[in-house]
Each structure stands twice: as structure tokens, then as C-alpha cells.
Tab-separated table of C-alpha atoms and ligand atoms in Angstrom:
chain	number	residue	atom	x	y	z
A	143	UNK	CA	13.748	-30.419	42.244
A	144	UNK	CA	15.182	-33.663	40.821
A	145	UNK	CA	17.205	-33.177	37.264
A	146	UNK	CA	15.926	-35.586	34.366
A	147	UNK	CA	19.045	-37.248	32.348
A	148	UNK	CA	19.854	-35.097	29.416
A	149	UNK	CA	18.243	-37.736	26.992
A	150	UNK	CA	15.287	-37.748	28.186
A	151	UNK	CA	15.440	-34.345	29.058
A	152	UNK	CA	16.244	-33.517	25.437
A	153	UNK	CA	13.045	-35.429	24.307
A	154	UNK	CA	10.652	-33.845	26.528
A	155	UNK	CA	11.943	-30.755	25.195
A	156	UNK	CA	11.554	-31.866	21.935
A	157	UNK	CA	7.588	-32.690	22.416
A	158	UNK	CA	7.618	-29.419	23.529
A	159	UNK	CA	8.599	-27.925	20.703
A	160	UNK	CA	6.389	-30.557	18.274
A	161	UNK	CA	3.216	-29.565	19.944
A	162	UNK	CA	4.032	-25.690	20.861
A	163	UNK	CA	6.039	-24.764	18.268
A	164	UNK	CA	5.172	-26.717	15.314
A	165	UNK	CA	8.771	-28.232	15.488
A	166	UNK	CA	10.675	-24.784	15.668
A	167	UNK	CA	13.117	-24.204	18.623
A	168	UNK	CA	11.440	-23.112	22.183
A	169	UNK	CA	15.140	-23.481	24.357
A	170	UNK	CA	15.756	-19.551	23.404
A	171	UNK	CA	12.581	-18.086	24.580
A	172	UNK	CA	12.682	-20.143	27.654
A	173	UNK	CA	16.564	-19.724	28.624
A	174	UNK	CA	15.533	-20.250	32.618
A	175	UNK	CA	13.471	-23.679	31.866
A	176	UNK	CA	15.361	-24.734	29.222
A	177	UNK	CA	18.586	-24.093	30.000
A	178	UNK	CA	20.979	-26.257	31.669
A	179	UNK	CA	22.725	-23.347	33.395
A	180	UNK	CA	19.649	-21.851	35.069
A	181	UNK	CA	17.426	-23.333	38.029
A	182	UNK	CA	14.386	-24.297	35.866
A	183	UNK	CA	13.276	-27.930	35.620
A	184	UNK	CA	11.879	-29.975	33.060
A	185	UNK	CA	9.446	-32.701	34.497
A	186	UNK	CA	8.514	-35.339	31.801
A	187	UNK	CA	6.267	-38.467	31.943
A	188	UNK	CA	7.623	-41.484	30.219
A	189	UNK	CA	6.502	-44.727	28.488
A	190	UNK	CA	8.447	-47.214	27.013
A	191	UNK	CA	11.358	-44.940	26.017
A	192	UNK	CA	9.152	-42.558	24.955
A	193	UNK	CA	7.807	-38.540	26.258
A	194	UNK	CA	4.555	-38.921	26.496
A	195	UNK	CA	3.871	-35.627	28.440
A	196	UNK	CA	5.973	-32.900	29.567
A	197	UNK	CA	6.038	-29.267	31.324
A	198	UNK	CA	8.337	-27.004	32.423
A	199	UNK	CA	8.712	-25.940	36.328
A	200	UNK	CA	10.974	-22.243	37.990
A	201	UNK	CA	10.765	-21.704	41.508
A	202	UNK	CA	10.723	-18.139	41.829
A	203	UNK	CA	11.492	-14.875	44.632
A	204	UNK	CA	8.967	-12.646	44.159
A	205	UNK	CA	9.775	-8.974	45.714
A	206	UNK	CA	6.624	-7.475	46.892
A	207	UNK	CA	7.913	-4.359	48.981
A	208	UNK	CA	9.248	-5.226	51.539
A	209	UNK	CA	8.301	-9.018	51.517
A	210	UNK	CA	9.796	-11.825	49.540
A	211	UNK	CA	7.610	-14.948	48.739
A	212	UNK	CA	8.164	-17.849	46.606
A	213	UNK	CA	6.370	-19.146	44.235
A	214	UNK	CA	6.861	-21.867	41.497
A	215	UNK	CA	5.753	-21.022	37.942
A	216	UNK	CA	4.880	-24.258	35.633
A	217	UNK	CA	4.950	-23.696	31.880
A	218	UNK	CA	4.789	-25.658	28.442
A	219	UNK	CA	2.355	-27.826	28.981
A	220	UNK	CA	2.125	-30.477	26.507
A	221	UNK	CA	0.906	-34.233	25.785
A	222	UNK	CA	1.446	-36.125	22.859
A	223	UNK	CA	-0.897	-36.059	20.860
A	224	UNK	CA	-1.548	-39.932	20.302
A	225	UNK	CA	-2.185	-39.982	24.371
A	226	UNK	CA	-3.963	-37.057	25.335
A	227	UNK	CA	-7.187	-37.780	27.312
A	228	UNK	CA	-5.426	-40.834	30.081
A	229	UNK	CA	-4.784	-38.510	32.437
A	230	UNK	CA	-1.110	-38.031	31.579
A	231	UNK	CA	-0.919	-33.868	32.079
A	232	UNK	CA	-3.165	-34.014	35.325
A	233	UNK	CA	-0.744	-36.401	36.617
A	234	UNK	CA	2.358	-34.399	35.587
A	235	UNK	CA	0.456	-30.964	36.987
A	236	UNK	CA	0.627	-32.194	40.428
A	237	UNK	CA	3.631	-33.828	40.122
A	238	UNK	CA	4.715	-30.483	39.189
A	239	UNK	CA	3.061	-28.671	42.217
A	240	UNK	CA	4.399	-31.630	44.429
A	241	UNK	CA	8.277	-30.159	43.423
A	242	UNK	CA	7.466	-26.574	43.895
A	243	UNK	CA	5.981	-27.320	47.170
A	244	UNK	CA	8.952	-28.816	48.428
A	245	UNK	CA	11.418	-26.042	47.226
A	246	UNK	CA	9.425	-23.586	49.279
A	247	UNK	CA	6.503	-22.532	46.982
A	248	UNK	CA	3.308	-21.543	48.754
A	249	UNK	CA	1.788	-20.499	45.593
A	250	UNK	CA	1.962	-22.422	41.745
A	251	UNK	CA	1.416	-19.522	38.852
A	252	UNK	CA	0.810	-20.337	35.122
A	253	UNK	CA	-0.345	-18.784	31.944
A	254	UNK	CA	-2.146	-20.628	29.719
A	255	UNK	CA	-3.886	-19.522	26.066
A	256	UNK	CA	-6.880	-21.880	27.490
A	257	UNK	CA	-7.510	-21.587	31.229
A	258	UNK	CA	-10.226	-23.816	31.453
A	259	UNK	CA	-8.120	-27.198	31.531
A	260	UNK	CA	-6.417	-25.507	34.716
A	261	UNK	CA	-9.676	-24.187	35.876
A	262	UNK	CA	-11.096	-27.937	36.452
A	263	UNK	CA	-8.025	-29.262	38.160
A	264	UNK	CA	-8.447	-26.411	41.014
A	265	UNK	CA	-6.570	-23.399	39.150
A	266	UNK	CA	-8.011	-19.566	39.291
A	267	UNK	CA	-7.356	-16.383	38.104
A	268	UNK	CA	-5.397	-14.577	40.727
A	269	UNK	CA	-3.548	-11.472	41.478
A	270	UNK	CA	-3.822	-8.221	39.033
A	271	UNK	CA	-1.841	-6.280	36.109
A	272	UNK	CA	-3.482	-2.832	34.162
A	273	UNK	CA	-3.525	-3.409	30.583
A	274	UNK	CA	-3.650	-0.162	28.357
A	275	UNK	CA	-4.363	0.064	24.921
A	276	UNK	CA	-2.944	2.035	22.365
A	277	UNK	CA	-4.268	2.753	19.278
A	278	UNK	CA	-2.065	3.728	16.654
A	279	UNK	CA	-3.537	7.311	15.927
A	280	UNK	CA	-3.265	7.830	19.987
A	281	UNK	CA	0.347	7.962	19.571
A	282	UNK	CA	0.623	11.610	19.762
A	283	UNK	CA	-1.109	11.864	22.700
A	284	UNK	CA	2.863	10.769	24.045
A	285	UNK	CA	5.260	13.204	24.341
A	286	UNK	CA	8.730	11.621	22.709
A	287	UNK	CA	12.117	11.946	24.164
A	288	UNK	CA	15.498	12.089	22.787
A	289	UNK	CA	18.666	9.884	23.101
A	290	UNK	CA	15.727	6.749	22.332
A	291	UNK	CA	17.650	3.709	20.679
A	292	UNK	CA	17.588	-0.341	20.698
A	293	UNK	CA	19.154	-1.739	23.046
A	294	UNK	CA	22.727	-3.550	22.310
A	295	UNK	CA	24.306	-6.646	24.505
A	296	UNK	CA	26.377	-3.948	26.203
A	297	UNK	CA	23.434	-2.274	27.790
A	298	UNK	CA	22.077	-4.914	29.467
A	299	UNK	CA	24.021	-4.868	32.647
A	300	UNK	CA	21.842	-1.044	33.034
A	301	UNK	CA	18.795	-2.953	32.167
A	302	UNK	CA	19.294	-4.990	34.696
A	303	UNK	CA	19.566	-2.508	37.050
A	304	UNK	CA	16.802	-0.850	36.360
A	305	UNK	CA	14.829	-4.149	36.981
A	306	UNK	CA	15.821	-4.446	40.221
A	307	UNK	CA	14.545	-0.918	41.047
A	308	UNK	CA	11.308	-2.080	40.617
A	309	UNK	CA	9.075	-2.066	43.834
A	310	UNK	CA	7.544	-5.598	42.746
A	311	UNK	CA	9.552	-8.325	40.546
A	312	UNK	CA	10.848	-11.335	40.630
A	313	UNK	CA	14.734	-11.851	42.325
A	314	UNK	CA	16.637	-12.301	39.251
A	315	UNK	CA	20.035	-12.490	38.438
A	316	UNK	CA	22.229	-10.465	36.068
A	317	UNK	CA	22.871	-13.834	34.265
A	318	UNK	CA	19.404	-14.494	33.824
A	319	UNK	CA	18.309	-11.028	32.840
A	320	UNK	CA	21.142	-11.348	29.925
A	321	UNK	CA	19.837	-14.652	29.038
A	322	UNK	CA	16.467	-13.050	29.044
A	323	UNK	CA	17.181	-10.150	26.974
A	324	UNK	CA	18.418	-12.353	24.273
A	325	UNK	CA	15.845	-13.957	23.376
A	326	UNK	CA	13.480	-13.942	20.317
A	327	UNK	CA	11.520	-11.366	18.955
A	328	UNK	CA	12.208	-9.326	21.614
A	329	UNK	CA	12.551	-5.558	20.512
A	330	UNK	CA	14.485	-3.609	23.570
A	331	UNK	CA	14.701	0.008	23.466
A	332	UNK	CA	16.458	1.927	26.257
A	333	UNK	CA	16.963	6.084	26.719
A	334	UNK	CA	20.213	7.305	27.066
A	335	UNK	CA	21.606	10.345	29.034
A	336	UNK	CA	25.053	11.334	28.815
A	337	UNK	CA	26.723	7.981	29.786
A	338	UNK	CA	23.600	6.688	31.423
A	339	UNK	CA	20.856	3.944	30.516
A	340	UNK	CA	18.220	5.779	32.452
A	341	UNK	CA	14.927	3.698	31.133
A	342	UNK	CA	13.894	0.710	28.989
A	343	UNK	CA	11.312	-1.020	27.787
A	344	UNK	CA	10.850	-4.877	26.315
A	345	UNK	CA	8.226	-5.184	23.351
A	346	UNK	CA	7.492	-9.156	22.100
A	347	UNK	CA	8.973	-12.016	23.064
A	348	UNK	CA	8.959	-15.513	21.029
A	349	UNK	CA	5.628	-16.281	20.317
A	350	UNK	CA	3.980	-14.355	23.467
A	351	UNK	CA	3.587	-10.782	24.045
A	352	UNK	CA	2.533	-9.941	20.229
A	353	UNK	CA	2.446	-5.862	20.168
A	354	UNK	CA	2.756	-5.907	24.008
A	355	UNK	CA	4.881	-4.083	25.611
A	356	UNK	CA	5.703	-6.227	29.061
A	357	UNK	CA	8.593	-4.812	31.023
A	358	UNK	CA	9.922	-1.750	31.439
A	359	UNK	CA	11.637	0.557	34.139
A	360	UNK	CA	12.423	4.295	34.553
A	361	UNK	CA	10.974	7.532	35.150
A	362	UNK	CA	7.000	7.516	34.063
A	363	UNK	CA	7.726	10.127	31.158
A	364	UNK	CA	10.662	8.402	29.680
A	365	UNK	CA	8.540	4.989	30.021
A	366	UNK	CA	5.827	6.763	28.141
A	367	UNK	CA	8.574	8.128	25.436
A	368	UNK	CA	9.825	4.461	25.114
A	369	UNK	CA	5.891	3.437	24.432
A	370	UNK	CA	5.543	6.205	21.393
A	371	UNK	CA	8.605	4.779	19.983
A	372	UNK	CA	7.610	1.324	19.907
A	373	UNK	CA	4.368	2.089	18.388
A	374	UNK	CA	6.443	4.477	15.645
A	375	UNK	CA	8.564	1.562	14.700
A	376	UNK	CA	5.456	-0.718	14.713
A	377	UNK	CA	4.185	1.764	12.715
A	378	UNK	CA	7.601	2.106	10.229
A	379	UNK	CA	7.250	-1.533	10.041
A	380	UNK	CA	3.750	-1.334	8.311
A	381	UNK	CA	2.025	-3.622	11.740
A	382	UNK	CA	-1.662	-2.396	12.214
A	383	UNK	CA	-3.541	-2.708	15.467
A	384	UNK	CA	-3.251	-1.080	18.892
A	385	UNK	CA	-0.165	-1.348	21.357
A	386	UNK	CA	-0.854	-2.895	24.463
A	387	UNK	CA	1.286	-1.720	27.820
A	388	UNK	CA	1.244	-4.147	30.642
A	389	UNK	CA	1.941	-2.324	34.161
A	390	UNK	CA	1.702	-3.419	37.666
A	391	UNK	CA	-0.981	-2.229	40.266
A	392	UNK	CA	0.973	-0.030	42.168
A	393	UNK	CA	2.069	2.156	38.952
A	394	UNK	CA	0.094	4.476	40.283
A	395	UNK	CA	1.720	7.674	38.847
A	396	UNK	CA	1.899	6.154	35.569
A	397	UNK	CA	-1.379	4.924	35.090
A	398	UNK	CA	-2.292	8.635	35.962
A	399	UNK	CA	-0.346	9.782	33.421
A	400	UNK	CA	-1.771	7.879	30.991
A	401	UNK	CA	-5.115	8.328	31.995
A	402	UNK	CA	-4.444	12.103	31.729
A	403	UNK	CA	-3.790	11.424	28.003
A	404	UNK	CA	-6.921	9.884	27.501
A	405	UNK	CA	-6.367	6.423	27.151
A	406	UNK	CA	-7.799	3.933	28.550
A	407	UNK	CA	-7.006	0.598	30.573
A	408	UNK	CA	-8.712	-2.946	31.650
A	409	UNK	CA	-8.144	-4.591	34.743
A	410	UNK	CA	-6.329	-7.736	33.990
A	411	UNK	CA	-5.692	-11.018	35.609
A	412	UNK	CA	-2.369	-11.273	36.286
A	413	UNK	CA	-1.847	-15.294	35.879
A	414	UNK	CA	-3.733	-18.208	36.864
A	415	UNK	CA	-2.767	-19.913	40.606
A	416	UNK	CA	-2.708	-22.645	42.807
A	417	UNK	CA	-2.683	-22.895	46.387
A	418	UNK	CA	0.379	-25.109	47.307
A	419	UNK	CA	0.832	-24.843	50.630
A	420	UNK	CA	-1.631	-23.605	52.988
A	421	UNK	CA	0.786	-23.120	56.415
A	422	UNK	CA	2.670	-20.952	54.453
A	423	UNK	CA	0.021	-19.129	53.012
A	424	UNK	CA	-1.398	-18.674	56.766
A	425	UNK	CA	2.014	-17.832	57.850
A	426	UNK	CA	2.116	-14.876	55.201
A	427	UNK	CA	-1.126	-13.931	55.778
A	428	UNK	CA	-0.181	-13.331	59.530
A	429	UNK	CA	2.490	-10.798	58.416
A	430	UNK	CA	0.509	-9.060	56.299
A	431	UNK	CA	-2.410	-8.589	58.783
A	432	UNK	CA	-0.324	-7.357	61.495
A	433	UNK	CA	0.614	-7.950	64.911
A	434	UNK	CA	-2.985	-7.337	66.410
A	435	UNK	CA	-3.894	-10.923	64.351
A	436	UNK	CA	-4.066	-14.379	65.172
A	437	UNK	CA	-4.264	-16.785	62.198
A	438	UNK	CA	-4.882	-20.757	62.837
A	439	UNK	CA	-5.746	-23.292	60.624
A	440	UNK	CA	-8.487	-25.112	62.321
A	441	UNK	CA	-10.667	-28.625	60.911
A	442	UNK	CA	-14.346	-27.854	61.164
A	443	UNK	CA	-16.906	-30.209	60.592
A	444	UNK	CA	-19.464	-29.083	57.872
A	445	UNK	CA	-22.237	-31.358	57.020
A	446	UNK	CA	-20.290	-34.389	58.293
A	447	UNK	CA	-17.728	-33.420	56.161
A	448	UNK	CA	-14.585	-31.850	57.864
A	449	UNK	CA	-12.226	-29.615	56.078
A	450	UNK	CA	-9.461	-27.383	56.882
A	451	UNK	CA	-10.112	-23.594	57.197
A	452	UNK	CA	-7.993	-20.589	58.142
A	453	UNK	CA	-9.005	-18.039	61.443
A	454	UNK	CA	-7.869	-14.731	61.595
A	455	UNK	CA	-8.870	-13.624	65.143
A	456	UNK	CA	-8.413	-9.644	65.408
A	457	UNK	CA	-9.342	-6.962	67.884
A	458	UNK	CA	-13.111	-7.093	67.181
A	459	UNK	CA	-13.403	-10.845	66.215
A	460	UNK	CA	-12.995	-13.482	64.055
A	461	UNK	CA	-13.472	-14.651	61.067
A	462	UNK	CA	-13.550	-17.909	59.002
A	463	UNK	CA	-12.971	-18.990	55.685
A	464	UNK	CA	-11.693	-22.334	53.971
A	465	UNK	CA	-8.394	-22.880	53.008
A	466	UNK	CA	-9.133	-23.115	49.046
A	467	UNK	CA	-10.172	-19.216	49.509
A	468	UNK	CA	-7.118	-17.889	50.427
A	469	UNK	CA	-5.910	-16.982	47.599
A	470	UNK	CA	-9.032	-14.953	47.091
A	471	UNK	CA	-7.592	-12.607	50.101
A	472	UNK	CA	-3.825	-12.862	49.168
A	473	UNK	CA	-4.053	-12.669	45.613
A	474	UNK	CA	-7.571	-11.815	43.948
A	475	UNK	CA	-8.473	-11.634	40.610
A	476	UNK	CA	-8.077	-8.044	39.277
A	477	UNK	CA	-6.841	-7.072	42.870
A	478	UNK	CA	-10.997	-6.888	44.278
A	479	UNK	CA	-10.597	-6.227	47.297
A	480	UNK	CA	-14.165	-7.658	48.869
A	481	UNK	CA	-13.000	-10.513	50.602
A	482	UNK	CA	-10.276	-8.475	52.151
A	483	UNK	CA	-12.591	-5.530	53.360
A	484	UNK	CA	-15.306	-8.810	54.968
A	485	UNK	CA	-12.378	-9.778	56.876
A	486	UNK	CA	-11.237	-6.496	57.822
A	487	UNK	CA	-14.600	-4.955	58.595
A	488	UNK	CA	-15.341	-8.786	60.817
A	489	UNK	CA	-11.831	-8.551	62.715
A	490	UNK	CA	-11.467	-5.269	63.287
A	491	UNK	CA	-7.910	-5.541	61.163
A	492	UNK	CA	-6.783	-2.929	59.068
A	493	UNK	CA	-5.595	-5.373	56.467
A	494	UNK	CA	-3.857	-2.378	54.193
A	495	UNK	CA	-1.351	-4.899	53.195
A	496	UNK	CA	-3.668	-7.036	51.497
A	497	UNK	CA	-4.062	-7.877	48.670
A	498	UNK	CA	-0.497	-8.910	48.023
A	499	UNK	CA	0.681	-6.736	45.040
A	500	UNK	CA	2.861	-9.749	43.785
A	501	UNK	CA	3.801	-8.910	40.219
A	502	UNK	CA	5.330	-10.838	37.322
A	503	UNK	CA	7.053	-8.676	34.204
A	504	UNK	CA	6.534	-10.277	30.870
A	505	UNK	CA	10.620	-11.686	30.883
A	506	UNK	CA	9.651	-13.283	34.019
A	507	UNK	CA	6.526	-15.677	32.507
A	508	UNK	CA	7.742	-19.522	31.624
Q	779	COA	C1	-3.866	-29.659	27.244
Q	779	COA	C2	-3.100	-30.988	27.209
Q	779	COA	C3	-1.743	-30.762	27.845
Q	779	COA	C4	-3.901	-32.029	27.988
Q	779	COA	O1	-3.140	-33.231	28.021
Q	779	COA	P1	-3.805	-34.640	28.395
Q	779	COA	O2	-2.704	-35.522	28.853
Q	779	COA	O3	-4.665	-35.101	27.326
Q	779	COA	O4	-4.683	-34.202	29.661
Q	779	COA	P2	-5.481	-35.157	30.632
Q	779	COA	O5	-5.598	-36.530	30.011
Q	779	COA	O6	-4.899	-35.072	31.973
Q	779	COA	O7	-6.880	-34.464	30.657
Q	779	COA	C5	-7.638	-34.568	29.502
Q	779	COA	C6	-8.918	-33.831	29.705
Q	779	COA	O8	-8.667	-32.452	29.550
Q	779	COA	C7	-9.548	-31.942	28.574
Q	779	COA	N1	-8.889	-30.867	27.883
Q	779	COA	C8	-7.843	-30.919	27.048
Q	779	COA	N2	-7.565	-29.676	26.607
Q	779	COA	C9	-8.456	-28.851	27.177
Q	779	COA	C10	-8.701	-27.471	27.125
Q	779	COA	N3	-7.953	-26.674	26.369
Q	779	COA	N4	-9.705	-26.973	27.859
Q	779	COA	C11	-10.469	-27.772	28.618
Q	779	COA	N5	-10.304	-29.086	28.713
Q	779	COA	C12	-9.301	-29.619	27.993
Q	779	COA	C13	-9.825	-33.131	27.665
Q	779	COA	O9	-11.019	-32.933	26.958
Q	779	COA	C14	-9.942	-34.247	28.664
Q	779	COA	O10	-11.207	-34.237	29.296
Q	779	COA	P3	-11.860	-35.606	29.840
Q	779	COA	O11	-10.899	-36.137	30.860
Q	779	COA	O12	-13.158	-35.139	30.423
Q	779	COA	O13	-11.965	-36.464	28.627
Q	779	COA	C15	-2.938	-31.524	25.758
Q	779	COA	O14	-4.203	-31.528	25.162
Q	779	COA	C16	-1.982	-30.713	24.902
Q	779	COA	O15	-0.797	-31.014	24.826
Q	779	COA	N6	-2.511	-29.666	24.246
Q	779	COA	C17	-1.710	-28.793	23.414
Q	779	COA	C18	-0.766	-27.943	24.226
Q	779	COA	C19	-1.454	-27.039	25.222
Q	779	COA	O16	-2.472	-26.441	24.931
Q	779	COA	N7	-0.829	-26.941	26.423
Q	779	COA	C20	-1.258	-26.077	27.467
Q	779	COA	C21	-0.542	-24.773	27.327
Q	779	COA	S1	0.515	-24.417	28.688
């Protein structure tokens, strides 16, 4: 993706901050945009020597099992306000999605306070996170754990880590999970055995992630430990409200866990997408179905109109849908899995692999 000069850089940045952050520094909670020394880009539209519109663009390696896709997050959205309605952040949107395309992204994710802006320029929900909520007097429904403590520069390397023994994440480097880590209003606890960092957990972050807890690794009781101590400092610090714990779909154990202590949990979306490229898409689709497929992108003509859709031919047939519904049978919205079991039930596929179980921890959102 093609690097703005650093003045112009520095003033899209600064719009940024005017419209986002009512002024107040954003380069911190964004270290991988924002920062020279990591791979995020800022794209910026100009006129006359000034930023009339800028975003923020990170092409990303998503580990799902045993897969690695790519996908390009956009973030930071923003138009000055004395030009907002000429088109200026549509333009810069697919100008965006133009750049992640050609590093490799099949898919564009964002997450956005408003969706429907995205919604009308082809965005939808996609993919799937369980939310749980925590009310304050459920906290003893947690059993605690000892050797609990925040988390100090020296532990991050074990943080790190433990990231990378999740199942689903995004391939980061130790670099960027430092950078990460010291960010804003981020409180990090970890457990400690012996000499060992054996589990941690993030809580905040800048202005997202208010009482959220969005990242953590480790065994499912010392995760849960880590959650009762967040909510006892919230608590120390006089906050009201619930605690919220964001986990991925395949958490299964946990989720049980929590469930067995009687809280409950909402299926959430887990960002907003874009199809980018559809070959791509087709080609991951492929793996994911299995050897017995066959997937082709084929032009049909419907009502004089033709348009590109995808055909995955399996043992009992085929089956046909257009290319903007792909991501409905990679990546659904709250992981449904309906479109997946048409295809499956029309092909004769077992399609186990699908949906995609991509997953993006709250340090890993631009
Ligand atoms: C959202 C924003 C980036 C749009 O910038 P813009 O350059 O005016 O956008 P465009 O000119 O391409 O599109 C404007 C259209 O989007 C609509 N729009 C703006 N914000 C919207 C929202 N939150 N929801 C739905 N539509 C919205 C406008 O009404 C306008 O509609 P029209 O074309 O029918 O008149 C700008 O309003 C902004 O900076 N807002 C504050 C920051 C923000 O919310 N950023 C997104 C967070 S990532």
C-alpha cells in the first residue's frame, strides 16, 4: 500500500483526531495505523493543501486453525466537517478496499459506532463473537484465584505468548503486541505461577471496549478468575454497570463454564465486511468444502442482466448462489449456519468447515 508524505500524513491524522477525539491524541490507541514503524496505512483525500477526508487501512493474517487468510481492516473514518455529504468518504472507502485488495485481502472488516453508512455502500454484518454479561452482584458466581496482579512492561513477552496459543487470532508480532499492550486505558491483569505468566486478560482500551473485557488467554478457570478481578477493581473503583466478556465461537469449554454459573450470553456480530475479492473467496471456499467439491465462478444471465455467481458442484449436485452472498457462507452474521446447511444438504458436501471461525481479539480492532 502506497505511504503518504509525513505532512500530509500528519494532517490526516490530525482530522482524525479533531473529529474522533475532540482534538485529544488517537496515535497511542492505534500504534499499528498510526505508527510509522508498523504496516498500517493512512489513506487521506486532499484539496488544496488541505485533509479533507481520511481513514486508516492494516492488512491482516488471520489464523483460523489450520488456515491463514488475509484480510484488510479499515478504521477512523472521518470527513471534515465543512465537506461531508460530496462523496469524499465513499470515495476514500473504496480507495481503501482497492489497497487491501491488492496486498492480498479477500475480505475488508470494520467496526463502526453507526453501521448504516457502511451498510448502503455494500457492507454487512459478518462472522460471530459470544458476548456475556456480568452483572456486578454475579461476581461471586466466579471462583477467584491467587497470584492475580496487573500486568507490568516485563510481562508482556508471556502475554504474547499466550496470544499466539490461541486457536483463532490474528498473526501478530511480539513488537506489535508490546505496542498494543501499551496503550490507553487498557487495564492488563495476568496470573502468575511460580515463575510463570500462565493467563491474562485485557479490559478497555482508549475510547473502545468501555467495561469490556476483549482479549484474554489461558486455562478457562484462570480466565474466569481474571474476569472476577476485573469486575472487583471495577467495583473498588466505584464504576456501576455489568462487565461484558467478549469470546470467540469456538470457546466452547468456556462458554460452558460460564453458562454453568448462570450467566448468560448474546450472539454477537463480530465486525462488519466486505467482499474484496471474489477468486479468492472461491478459492477458500474450495478448501474448506473439501476435495469432493468443485467451485467455479460462472456469468449467468438473469433477467437480461448477467452477473457473476459462484458453483459448488459436489457428489449429489450443485448449487448456485451470487457472488455478493458469499460471505453469507464464509462468514455469517452470528455464525447461522442456514446458508451453509442449503448448500450442504443441495451438494451432498459435508461443509463442517464452514462457517469460517475467523476471529478478531479486541487489541486486534483499528
Ligand atoms: C461518516 C462520515 C465519514 C461521512 O463522510 P462524508 O464524506 O460526508 O460521506 P459521503 O459524502 O461519502 O456520504 C455522505 C452520505 O452519508 C450519509 N451519512 C453520513 N453519516 C451517516 C451515518 N452515520 N449513517 C448513515 N448515513 C450517513 C449522509 O447523510 C450522506 O447521505 P446522502 O449522500 O444521501 O446525502 C462523516 O460524516 C464523518 O466524519 N462523521 C464523523 C466520524 C464518523 O462517524 N466516522 C465513522 C466511524 S469509523
Amino acid at each position: 500500500m502506497e505511504q503518504l508524505a509525513a505532512s500530509v500524513r500528519a494532517r490526516a491524522v490530525a482530522l482524525m483526531e479533531q473529529v474522533l477525539r475532540g482534538g485529544a491524541p488517537l496515535a497511542a490507541e492505534y500504534p499499528l495505523v498510526l505508527d510509522p514503524r508498523f504496516p498500517g496505512r493512512v489513506l487521506a483525500i486532499e484539496e488544496r493543501g488541505v485533509v479533507v477526508s481520511a481513514c486508516a487501512a492494516l492488512v491482516r493474517d488471520f489464523v483460523v486453525g489450520q488456515h491463514t487468510v488475509r484480510a484488510g481492516l479499515i478504521g477512523s473514518v472521518v470527513t471534515h466537517p465543512e465537506h461531508r455529504g460530496r462523496g469524499l468518504a465513499t470515495e476514500l472507502l473504496l480507495r481503501a478496499e482497492r489497497a487491501l485488495a491488492q496486498d492480498g485481502a479477500w475480505l475488508a472488516l470494520l467496526w463502526a459506532d453507526d453501521p448504516l453508512f457502511y451498510d448502503e455502500r455494500g457492507w454487512r454484518p459478518v462472522g460471530c463473537e459470544l458476548d456475556f454479561v456480568l452483572e456486578s452482584w454475579q461476581e461471586g458466581r466466579l471462583a477467584g484465584a491467587s497470584g492475580i496482579r496487573a500486568a507490568a512492561p516485563d510481562d508482556w513477552g508471556a502475554i504474547h505468548r499466550l496470544y499466539t496459543r490461541q486457536r483463532e487470532r490474528v498473526d501478530r508480532s511480539i513488537d506489535e503486541t508490546r505496542a498494543l499492550l501499551a496503550g490507553p486505558g487498557i487495564e492488563t491483569l495476568v496470573i502468575q505461577r511460580e515463575r510463570d505468566v500462565v493467563a491474562y486478560s485485557c479490559l478497555g482500551r482508549g475510547g473502545d471496549f468501555a467495561r469490556t473485557i476483549h482479549e484474554w488467554s489461558g486455562a478457562d478457570q484462570d480466565v474466569l478468575a481474571l474476569v472476577r478481578a476485573h469486575m472487583q477493581r471495577a467495583k473498588a473503583r466505584g464504576a456501576s454497570g455489568p462487565t461484558y466478556l467478549l469470546t470467540p465461537p469456538t470457546a466452547r469449554t468456556l462458554h460452558e463454564r460460564l453458562r454453568g454459573c448462570g450467566l448468560t450470553c448474546a450472539d454477537g456480530v463480530l465486525a462488519q465486511g466486505k467482499l474484496l475479492d471474489p477468486q479468492a473467496a472461491c478459492a477458500l471456499l474450495a478448501a474448506l468444502a473439501g476435495p469432493q467439491a468443485v467451485v467455479s465462478i460462472e456469468t449467468l444471465v438473469e433477467s437480461a442482466e448477467s452477473r457473476p455467481h459462484i458453483v459448488l458442484r459436489g457428489p449429489a449436485g450443485e448449487s448456485i448462489l451470487p457472488e455478493n452472498d458469499l460471505l453469507d457462507v464464509l462468514l455469517p452474521a452470528r455464525g447461522r449456519r442456514t446458508r451453509v446447511e442449503a448448500l450442504a444438504r443441495e451438494t451432498g458436501l459435508a461443509l463442517d468447515a464452514l462457517p469460517l471461525p475467523l476471529f478478531a481479539w479486541g487489541l486486534d480492532s483499528i
